[in-house]
Amino acid sequence: MANLRHNTKGGFVKAVILVLVALIVLGYFGYNIADIINKPVVQGNLEWAWNLTKNVWNGFIEKPAIFVWNQVAGLMGWTVIDWEINTASSTPLTR
């Protein structure tokens, strides 16, 4: 019986090739990505998106992500992030 399942895995190499092809096509039609990115309107939009990303991370994702990381790191014996100090330094896991 034939396998009718479709492979849904995209793959990193496939994504890189797709981006390269898109850049080549844009260049062929005369678009300069650097000029587009450096426009003030685009810079404003990128700044807004970056600030939104930081606010979502700091407000909602950071504490649960660090908790999950510490649980996994604790099981593996890796370095645990010390949340109470709230610095970039890490403390070794003590058991």
Coordinates of C-alpha atoms in Angstrom, one line a residue:
M1 CA 0.0 0.0 0.0
A2 CA 1.4 3.4 -0.9
N3 CA 2.3 5.8 1.8
L4 CA -0.1 8.8 1.3
R5 CA 1.3 10.9 4.1
H6 CA 2.7 14.2 3.0
N7 CA 6.1 15.2 4.4
T8 CA 5.3 18.4 6.4
K9 CA 8.9 19.0 7.6
G10 CA 10.2 22.2 5.9
G11 CA 13.8 22.0 6.9
F12 CA 16.3 24.8 7.5
V13 CA 18.2 24.3 4.2
K14 CA 15.0 24.6 2.3
A15 CA 14.2 27.9 4.1
V16 CA 17.6 29.3 3.3
I17 CA 17.3 28.4 -0.3
L18 CA 13.9 30.0 -0.5
V19 CA 15.2 33.2 1.0
L20 CA 18.1 33.2 -1.4
V21 CA 15.8 32.7 -4.4
A22 CA 13.5 35.5 -3.2
L23 CA 16.5 37.9 -2.9
I24 CA 17.6 37.0 -6.4
V25 CA 14.1 37.6 -7.8
L26 CA 13.8 40.9 -6.0
G27 CA 17.2 42.0 -7.3
Y28 CA 16.3 40.9 -10.8
F29 CA 13.2 43.2 -10.7
G30 CA 15.4 46.1 -9.4
Y31 CA 14.5 46.1 -5.7
N32 CA 17.4 46.9 -3.3
I33 CA 16.7 45.4 0.1
A34 CA 19.2 47.7 1.9
D35 CA 17.3 50.8 0.5
I36 CA 14.0 49.4 1.7
I37 CA 15.2 48.5 5.2
N38 CA 16.9 51.9 5.6
K39 CA 13.7 53.9 4.9
P40 CA 12.5 55.8 8.0
V41 CA 9.0 54.2 7.8
V42 CA 10.4 50.7 7.8
Q43 CA 12.8 51.6 10.6
G44 CA 9.9 52.8 12.7
N45 CA 8.0 49.6 12.0
L46 CA 10.9 47.4 12.9
E47 CA 11.5 49.4 16.1
W48 CA 7.8 49.0 17.0
A49 CA 7.9 45.2 16.3
W50 CA 11.1 44.9 18.4
N51 CA 9.6 46.8 21.3
L52 CA 6.5 44.6 21.1
T53 CA 8.7 41.5 21.1
K54 CA 10.6 42.7 24.2
N55 CA 7.4 43.6 26.0
V56 CA 5.8 40.2 25.3
W57 CA 9.0 38.5 26.4
N58 CA 9.4 40.5 29.6
G59 CA 5.7 40.5 30.5
F60 CA 4.6 37.0 29.7
I61 CA 7.3 34.6 28.5
E62 CA 10.4 35.2 30.5
K63 CA 9.5 33.8 33.9
P64 CA 7.8 30.6 32.5
A65 CA 10.6 30.1 30.0
I66 CA 13.3 30.4 32.7
F67 CA 11.3 28.1 35.0
V68 CA 11.0 25.4 32.3
W69 CA 14.7 25.8 31.4
N70 CA 15.7 25.4 35.1
Q71 CA 13.6 22.2 35.3
V72 CA 15.2 20.7 32.3
A73 CA 18.7 22.0 33.3
G74 CA 18.2 20.5 36.8
L75 CA 17.4 17.1 35.3
M76 CA 20.4 17.2 33.0
G77 CA 22.8 18.6 35.7
W78 CA 23.4 21.8 33.7
T79 CA 23.8 25.4 34.9
V80 CA 20.6 26.8 36.4
I81 CA 19.7 30.5 35.8
D82 CA 19.4 32.3 39.1
W83 CA 16.1 34.2 38.8
E84 CA 16.3 35.9 42.2
I85 CA 19.5 37.8 41.4
N86 CA 18.2 38.8 38.0
T87 CA 21.7 39.1 36.4
A88 CA 23.3 37.6 33.4
S89 CA 25.4 35.3 35.7
S90 CA 24.5 31.7 36.3
T91 CA 24.9 29.6 39.4
P92 CA 25.8 26.0 39.5
L93 CA 23.1 23.5 40.4
T94 CA 23.2 22.4 44.0
R95 CA 21.6 19.2 45.1

